[in-house]
Structures are given as C-alpha cells and as structure tokens.
PDB file of C-alpha atoms in Angstrom:
ATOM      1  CA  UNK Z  43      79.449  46.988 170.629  1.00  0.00           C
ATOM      2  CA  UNK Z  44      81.965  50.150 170.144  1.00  0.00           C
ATOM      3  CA  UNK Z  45      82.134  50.991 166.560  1.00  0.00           C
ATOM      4  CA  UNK Z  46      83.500  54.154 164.581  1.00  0.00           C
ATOM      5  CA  UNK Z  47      82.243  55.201 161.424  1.00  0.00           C
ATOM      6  CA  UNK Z  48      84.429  57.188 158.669  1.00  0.00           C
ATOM      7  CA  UNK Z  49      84.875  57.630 154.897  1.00  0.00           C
ATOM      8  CA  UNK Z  50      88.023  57.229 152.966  1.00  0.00           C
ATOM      9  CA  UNK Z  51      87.949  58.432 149.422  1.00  0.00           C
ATOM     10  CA  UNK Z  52      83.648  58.196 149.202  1.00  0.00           C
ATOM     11  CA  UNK Z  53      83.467  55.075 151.000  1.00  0.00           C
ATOM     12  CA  UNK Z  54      82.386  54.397 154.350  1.00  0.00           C
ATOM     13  CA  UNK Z  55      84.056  51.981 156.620  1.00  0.00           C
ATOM     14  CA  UNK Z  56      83.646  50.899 160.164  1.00  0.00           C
ATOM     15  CA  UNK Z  57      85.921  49.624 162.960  1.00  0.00           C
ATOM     16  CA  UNK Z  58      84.289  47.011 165.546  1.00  0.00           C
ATOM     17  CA  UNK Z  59      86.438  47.910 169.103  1.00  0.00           C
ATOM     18  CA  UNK Z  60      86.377  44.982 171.533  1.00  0.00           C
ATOM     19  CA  UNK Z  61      86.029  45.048 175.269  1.00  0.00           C
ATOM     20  CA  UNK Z  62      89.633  43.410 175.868  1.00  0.00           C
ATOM     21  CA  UNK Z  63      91.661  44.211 172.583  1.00  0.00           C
ATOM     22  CA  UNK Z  64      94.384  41.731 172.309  1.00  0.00           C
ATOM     23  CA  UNK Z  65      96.604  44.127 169.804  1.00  0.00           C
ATOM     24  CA  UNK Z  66      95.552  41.683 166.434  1.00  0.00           C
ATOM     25  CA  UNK Z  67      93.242  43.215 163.854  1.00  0.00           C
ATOM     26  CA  UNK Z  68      91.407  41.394 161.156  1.00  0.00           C
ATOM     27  CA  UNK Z  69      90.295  43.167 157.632  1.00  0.00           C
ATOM     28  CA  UNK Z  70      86.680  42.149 157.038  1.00  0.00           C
ATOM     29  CA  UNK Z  71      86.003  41.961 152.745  1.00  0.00           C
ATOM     30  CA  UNK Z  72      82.380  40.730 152.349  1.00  0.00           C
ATOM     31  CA  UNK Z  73      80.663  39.190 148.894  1.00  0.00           C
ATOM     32  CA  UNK Z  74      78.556  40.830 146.545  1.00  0.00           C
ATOM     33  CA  UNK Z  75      75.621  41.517 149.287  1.00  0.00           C
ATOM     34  CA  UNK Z  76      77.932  43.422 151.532  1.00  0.00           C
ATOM     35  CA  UNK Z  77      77.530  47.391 152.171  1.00  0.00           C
ATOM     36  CA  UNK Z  78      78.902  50.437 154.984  1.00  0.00           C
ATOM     37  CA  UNK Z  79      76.794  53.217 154.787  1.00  0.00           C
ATOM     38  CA  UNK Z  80      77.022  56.397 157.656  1.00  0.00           C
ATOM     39  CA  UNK Z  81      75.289  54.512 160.181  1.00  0.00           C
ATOM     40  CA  UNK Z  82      75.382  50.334 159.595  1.00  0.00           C
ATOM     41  CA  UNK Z  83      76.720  47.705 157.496  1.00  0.00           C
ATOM     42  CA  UNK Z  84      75.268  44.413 156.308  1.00  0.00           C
ATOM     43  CA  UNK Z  85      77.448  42.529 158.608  1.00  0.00           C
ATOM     44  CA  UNK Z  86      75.811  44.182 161.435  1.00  0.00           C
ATOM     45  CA  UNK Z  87      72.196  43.383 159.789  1.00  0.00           C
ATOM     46  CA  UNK Z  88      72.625  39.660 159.207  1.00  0.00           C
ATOM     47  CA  UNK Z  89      71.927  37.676 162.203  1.00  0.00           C
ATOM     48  CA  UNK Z  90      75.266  35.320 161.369  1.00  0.00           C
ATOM     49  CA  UNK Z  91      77.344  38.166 160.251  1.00  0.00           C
ATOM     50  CA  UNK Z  92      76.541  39.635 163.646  1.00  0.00           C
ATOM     51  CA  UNK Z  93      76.982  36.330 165.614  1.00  0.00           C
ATOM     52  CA  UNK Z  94      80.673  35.716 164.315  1.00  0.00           C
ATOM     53  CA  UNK Z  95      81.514  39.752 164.643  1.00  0.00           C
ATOM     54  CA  UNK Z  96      80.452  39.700 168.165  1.00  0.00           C
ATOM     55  CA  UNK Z  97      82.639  36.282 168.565  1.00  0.00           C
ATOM     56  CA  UNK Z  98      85.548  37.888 166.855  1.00  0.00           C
ATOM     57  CA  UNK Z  99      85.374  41.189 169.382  1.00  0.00           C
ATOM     58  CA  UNK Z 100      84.784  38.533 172.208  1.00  0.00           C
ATOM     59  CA  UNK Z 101      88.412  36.952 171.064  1.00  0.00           C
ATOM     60  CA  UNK Z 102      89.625  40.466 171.328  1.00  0.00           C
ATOM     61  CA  UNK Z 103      89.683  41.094 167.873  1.00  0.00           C
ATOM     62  CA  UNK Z 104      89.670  45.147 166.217  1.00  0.00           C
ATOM     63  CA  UNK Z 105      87.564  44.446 163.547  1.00  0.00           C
ATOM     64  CA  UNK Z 106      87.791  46.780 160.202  1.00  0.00           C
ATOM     65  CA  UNK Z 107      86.131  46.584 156.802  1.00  0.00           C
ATOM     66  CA  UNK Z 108      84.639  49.111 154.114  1.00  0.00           C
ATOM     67  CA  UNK Z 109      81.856  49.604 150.960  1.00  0.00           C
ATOM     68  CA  UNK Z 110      85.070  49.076 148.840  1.00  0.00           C
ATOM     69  CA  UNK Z 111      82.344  50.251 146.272  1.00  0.00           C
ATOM     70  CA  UNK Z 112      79.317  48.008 146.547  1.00  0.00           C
ATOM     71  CA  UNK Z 113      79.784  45.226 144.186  1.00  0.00           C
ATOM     72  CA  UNK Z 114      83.267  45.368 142.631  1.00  0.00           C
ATOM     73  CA  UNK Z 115      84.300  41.954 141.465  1.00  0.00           C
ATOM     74  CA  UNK Z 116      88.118  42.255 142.818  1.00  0.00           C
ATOM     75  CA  UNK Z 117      88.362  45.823 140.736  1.00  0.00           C
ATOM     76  CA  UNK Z 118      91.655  47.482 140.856  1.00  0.00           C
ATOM     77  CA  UNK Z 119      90.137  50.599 142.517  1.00  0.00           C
ATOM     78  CA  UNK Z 120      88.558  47.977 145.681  1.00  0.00           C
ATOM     79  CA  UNK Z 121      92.377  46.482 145.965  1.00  0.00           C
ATOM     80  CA  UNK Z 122      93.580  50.274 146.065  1.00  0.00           C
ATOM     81  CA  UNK Z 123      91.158  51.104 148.784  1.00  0.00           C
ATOM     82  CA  UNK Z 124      91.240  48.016 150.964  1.00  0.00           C
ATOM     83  CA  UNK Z 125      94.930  48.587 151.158  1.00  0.00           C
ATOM     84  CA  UNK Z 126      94.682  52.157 151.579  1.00  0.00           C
ATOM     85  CA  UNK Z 127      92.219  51.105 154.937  1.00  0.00           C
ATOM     86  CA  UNK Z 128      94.930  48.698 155.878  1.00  0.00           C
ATOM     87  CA  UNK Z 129      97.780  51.713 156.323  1.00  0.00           C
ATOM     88  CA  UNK Z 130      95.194  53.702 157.796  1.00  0.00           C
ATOM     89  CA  UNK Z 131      94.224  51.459 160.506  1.00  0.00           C
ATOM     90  CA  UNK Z 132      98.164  50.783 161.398  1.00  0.00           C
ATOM     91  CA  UNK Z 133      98.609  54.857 161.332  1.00  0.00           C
ATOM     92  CA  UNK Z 134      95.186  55.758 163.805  1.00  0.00           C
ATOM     93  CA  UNK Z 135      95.464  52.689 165.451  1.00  0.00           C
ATOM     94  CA  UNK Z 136      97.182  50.409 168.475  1.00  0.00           C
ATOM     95  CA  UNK Z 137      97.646  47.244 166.171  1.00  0.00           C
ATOM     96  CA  UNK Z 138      99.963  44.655 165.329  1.00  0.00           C
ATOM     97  CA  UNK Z 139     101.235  45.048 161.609  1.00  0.00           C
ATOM     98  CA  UNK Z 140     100.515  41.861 160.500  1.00  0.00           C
ATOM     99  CA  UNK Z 141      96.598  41.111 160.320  1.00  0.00           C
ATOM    100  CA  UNK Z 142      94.359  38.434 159.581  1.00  0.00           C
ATOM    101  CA  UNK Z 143      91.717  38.770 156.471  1.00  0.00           C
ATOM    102  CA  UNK Z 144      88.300  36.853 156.324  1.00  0.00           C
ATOM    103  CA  UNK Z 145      87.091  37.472 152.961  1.00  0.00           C
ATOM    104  CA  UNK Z 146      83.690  36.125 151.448  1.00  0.00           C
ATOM    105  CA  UNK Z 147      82.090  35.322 148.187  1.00  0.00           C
ATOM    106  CA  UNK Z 148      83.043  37.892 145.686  1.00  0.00           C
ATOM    107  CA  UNK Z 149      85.427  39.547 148.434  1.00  0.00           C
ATOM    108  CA  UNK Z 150      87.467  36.467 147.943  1.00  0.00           C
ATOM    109  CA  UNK Z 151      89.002  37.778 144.331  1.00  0.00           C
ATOM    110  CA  UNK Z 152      89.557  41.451 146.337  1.00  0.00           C
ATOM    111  CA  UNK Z 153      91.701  39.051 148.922  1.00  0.00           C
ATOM    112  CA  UNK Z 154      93.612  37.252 146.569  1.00  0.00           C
ATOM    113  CA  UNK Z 155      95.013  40.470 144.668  1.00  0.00           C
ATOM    114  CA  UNK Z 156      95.680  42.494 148.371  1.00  0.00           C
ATOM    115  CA  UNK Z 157      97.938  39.529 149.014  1.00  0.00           C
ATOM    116  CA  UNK Z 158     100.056  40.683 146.397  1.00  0.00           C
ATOM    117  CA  UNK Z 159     100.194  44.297 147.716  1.00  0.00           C
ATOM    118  CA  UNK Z 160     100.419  43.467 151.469  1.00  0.00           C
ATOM    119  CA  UNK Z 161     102.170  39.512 151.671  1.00  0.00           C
ATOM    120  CA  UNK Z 162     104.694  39.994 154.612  1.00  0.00           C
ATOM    121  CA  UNK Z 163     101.813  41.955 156.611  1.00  0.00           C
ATOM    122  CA  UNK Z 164      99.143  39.371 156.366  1.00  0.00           C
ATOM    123  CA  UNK Z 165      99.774  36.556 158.986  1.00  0.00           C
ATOM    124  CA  UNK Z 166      96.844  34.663 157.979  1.00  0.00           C
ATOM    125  CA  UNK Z 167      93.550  34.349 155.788  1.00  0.00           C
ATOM    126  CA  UNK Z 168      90.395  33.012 155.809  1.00  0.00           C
ATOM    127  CA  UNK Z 169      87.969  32.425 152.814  1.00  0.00           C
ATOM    128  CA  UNK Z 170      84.222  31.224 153.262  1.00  0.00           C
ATOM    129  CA  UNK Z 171      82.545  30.026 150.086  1.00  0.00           C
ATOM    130  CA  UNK Z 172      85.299  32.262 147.730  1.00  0.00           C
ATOM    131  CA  UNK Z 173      84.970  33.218 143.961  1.00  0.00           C
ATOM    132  CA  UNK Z 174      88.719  32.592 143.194  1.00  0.00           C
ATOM    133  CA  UNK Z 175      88.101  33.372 139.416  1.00  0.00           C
ATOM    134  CA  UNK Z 176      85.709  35.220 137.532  1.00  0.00           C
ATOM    135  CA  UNK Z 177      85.794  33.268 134.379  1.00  0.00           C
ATOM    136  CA  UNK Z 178      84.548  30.043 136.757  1.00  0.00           C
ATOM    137  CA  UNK Z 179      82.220  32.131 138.352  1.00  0.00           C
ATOM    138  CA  UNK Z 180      80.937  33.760 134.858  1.00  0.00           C
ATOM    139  CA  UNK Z 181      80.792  29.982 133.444  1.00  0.00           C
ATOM    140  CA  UNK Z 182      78.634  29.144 136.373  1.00  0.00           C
ATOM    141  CA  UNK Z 183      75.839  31.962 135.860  1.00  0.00           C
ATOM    142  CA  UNK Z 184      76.010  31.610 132.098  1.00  0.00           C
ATOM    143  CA  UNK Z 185      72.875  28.530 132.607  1.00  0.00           C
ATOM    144  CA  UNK Z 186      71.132  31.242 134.610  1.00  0.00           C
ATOM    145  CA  UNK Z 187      70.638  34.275 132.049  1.00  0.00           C
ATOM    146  CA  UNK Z 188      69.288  36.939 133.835  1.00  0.00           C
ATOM    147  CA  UNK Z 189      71.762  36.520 136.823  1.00  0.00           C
ATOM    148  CA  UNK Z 190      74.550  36.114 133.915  1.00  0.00           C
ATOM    149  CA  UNK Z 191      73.286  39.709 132.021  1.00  0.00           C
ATOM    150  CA  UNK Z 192      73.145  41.421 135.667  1.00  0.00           C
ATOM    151  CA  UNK Z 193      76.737  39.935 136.079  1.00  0.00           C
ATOM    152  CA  UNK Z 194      78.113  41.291 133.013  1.00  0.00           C
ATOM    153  CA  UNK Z 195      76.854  44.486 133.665  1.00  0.00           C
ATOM    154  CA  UNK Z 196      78.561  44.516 137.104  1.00  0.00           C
ATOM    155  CA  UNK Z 197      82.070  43.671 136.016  1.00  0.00           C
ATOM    156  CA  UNK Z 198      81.452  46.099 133.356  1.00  0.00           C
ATOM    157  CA  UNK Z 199      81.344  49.274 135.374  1.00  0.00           C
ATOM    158  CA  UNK Z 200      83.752  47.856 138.041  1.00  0.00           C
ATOM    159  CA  UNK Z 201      86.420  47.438 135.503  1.00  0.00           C
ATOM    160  CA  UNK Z 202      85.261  50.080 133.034  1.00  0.00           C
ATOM    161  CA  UNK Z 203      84.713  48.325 129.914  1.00  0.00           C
ATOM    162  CA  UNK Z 204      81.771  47.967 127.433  1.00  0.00           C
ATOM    163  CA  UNK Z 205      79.635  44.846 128.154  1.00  0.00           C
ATOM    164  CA  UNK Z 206      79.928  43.838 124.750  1.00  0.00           C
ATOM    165  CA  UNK Z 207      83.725  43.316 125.580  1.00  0.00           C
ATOM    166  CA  UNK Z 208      83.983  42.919 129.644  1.00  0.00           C
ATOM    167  CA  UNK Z 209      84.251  39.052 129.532  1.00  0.00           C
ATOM    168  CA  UNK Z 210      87.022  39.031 126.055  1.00  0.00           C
ATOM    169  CA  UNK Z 211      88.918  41.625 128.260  1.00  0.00           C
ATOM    170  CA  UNK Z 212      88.836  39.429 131.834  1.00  0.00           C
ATOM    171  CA  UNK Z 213      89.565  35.881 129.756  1.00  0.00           C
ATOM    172  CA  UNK Z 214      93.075  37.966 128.938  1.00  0.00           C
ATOM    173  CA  UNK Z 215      93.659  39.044 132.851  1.00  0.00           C
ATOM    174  CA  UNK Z 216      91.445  36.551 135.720  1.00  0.00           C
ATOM    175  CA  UNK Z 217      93.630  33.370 135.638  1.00  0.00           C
ATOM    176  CA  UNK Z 218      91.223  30.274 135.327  1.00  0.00           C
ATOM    177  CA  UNK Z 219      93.333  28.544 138.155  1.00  0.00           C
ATOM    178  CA  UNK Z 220      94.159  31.454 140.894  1.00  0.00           C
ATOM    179  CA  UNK Z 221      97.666  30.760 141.982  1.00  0.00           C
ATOM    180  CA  UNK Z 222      97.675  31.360 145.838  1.00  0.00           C
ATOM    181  CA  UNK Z 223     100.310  33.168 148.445  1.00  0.00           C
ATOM    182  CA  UNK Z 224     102.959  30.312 149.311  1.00  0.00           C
ATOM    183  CA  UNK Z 225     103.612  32.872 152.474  1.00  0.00           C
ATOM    184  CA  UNK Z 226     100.367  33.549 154.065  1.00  0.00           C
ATOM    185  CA  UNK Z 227      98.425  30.485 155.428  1.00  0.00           C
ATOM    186  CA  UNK Z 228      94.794  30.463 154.126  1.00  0.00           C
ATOM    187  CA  UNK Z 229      92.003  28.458 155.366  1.00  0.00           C
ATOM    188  CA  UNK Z 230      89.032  27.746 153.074  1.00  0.00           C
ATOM    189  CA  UNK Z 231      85.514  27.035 154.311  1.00  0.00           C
ATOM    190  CA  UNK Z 232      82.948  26.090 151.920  1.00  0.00           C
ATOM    191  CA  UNK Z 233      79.022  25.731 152.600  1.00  0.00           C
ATOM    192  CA  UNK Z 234      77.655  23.224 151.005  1.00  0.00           C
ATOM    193  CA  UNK Z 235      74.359  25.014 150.945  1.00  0.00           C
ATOM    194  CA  UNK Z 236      72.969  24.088 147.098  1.00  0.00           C
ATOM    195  CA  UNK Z 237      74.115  22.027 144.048  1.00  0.00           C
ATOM    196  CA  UNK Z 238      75.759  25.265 142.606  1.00  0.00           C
ATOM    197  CA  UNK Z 239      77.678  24.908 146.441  1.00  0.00           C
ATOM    198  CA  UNK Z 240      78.323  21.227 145.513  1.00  0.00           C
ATOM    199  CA  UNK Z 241      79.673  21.881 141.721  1.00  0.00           C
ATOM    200  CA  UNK Z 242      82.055  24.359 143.285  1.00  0.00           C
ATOM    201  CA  UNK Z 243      83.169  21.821 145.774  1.00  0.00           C
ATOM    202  CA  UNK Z 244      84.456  19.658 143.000  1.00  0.00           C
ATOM    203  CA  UNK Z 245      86.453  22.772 141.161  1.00  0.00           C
ATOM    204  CA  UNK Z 246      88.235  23.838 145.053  1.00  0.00           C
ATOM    205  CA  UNK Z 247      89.258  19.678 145.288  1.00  0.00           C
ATOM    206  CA  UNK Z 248      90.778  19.883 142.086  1.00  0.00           C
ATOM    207  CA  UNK Z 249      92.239  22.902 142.871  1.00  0.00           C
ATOM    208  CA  UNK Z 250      93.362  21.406 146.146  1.00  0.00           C
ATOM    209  CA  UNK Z 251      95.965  19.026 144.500  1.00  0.00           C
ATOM    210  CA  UNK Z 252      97.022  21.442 142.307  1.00  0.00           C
ATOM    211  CA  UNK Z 253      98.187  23.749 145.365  1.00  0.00           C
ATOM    212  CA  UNK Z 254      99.622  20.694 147.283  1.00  0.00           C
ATOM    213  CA  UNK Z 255     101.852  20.320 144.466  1.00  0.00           C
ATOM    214  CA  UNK Z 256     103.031  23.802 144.774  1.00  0.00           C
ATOM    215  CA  UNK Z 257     103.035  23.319 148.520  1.00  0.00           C
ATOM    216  CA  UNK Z 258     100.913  26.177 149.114  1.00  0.00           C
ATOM    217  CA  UNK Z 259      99.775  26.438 153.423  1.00  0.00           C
ATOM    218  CA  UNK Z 260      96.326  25.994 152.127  1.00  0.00           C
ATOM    219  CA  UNK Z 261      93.180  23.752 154.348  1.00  0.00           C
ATOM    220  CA  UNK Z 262      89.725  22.964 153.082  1.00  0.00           C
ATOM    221  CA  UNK Z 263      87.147  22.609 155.377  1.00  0.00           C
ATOM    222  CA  UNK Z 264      83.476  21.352 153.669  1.00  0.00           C
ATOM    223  CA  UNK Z 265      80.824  22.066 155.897  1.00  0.00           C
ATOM    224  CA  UNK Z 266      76.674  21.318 155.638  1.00  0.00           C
ATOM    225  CA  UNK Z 267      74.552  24.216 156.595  1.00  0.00           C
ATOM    226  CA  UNK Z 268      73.238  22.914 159.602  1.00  0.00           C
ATOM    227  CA  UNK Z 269      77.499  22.948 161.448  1.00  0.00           C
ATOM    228  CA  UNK Z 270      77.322  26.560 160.199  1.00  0.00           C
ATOM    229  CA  UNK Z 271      77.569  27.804 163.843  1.00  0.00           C
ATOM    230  CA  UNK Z 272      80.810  25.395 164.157  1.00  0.00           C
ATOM    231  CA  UNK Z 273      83.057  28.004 162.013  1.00  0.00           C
ATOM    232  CA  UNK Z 274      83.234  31.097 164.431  1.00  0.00           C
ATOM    233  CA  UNK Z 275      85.595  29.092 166.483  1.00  0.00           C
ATOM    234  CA  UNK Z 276      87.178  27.656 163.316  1.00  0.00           C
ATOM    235  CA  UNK Z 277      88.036  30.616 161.911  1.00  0.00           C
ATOM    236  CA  UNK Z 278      89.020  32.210 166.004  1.00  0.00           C
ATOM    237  CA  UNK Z 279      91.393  28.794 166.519  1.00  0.00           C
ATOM    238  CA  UNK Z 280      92.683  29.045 162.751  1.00  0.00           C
ATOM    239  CA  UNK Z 281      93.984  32.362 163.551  1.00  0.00           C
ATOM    240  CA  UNK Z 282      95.115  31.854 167.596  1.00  0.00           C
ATOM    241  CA  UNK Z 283      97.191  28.921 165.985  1.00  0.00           C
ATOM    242  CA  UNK Z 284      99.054  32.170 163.317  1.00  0.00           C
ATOM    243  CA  UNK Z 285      99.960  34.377 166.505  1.00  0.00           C
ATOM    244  CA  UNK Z 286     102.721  32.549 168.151  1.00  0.00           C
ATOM    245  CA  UNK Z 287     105.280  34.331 166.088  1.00  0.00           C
ATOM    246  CA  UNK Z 288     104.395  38.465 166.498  1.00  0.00           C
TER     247      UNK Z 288
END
C-alpha cells in the first residue's frame, strides 16, 4: 500500500495511492478515535478501517485524510484545515475536482460544515454512525457523567471557551436539527451496535421525514453488526453510481 506522509499547518496527513488510480479521490474525516502521526494513522491500525481502505484503493480510489487536530468536535479551525487539504490535494495531485467524503462519528459535524465551503466540488458523501449535532450528542452523554465532563472539556478547548460556558455558547450556534446539502447526495449508514446505536436510530428516522420534506438526496441504510463487512461495497457502489457525470 503506497502512502505519503506530510504536515500542513502542525498536522499530519496521509494520502493512500492505489495500484490503478481511476482519477476520483475521496477525503477520509474519522470520529473522535481517529489520529495521523509521522508514520501511521488509526485507520491503518484498525483491522476494519484497514479492510475498507484497502477496498477503496482496490476501486482505484486516492485516498486523503488528516489529524485535523485530534478530537475537534466540527471546530472552525478542523473545517479550515480539511478544506485547506482539499485545495492541496487538487494543486499536487492528478484528481478530479469533485470528490467523495466518508466521514465518521464526530467527523460527521466536520462534514456537514465543509459542505458549506466546498458544495459544487463534492459529488457525493457518505456518513457511518454521524454526530449531526452536538447538543443531541451532549444530551446523550449527559446520563453518563464522566464521559459527559470529558466531553465538555473537549468542546471547550476545540472551540475556545470556558467549560463553565461551552454548552450556553454551542445551544446559540449547533442547530438541534442539522439542515443538510440539497446538492450533494449523502448516504447514511448507521450500526446498530448498542441501545445508545438504537436511540440514535429513532432521532436519524425522524430526521429522515423531515429531509424528505425538504427533498434533500439523502438514504438511510440500518445495519446489525454482524453485515458490517456488507458496507465496503455499499459505500464503493454508492459512489460508482455519483461518477457518471465528471
């Protein structure tokens, strides 16, 4: 597996290369237990994040992605740098403009806001098990207290605010119902792993009618633990079936 190491700004980043490149990249934005360092990544560590990366490459897909600073709960700074990756890949690199994005988790609320910054040059996105709001997601952990404290003090040095005033300052900015890209057709897969998995189900099908009303191109796709190894060629048809138009 070709890969290239660099740093933008003081994070490090890594491009997968395939064999048989195909000329489509995808941007890689992991959840809150992804990492880049100078020599590996966690994608590269876990034994599934390895098995769809080499399925991607086998596609012919240029995979990028970066530390976007550990965990940043969709900070400003992480939407910045992602983007700033984005124009760097298109400058050093032989690639179609318009990429896919698989983002994860916490990487999910970095997607959302990129969107916004980079619409007409994403053809496609896909989101597995996403945190599409931080008030949810801080509602969620509050039952759990010392995973809710270690929460708080996240988001407070992502976004630079006192802990004492971090969740008064999101509840003005995080939207409680994320309003999705009408452009850019997303597909959402969600593991039902747990009952946390299962109460987050509910929220994403009552989100669901909400975006068919606004006729948003969005899919759910629900999926036990045990089909996991179903959604490598999921995600690989999802985005063959976005690359008709160039």
């Amino acid at each position: 597996m070709e890969i290239r190491n660099f740093q933008l700004d003081t994070e490090w980043n890594i491009i997968h290369y395939p064999e048989r490149p195909q000329g489509f990249g995808i941007l890689i934005i992991g959840d809150e237990r992804h990492f880049v360092d100078e020599h590996t990544s966690y994608w590269l560590q876990n034994e599934g994040k390895y098995n769809l990366l080499k399925s991607l490459q086998n596609a012919g897909y240029t995979l990028f992605y970066s530390n976007l600073y550990g965990r940043n709960w969709g900070s400003g700074k992480a939407v910045k740098l992602a983007k700033r990756l984005y124009e760097h890949m298109m400058r050093s690199e032989i690639l179609n403009s318009k990429i896919h994005i698989i983002a994860e988790g916490m990487g999910a609320l970095v997607a959302l806001k990129l969107l916004n910054e980079l619409e007409e040059s994403v053809r496609s996105v896909v989101l597995i098990n996403p945190i599409l709001s931080l008030q949810q997601h801080l509602e969620l952990e509050k039952d759990r207290k010392f995973f809710y404290k270690k929460l708080v003090h996240e988001l407070s040095v992502s976004y630079e605010y006192d802990t004492e005033r971090i969740v008064e300052e999101l509840a003005q900015v995080d939207a409680p119902s994320p309003s999705l890209s009408t452009k850019s057709p997303m597909k959402i897969v969600h593991i039902l792993a747990d009952s946390r998995a299962y109460k987050q189900s509910y929220i994403l099908n009552q989100l669901s009618v909400k975006w068919e009303e606004e006729k948003v191109p969005v899919s759910l796709c629900f999926m036990l633990p045990e089909k996991r190894q179903q959604m490598d060629n999921q995600i690989i048809h999802f985005f063959k079936s976005h690359e008709k138009i160039l």
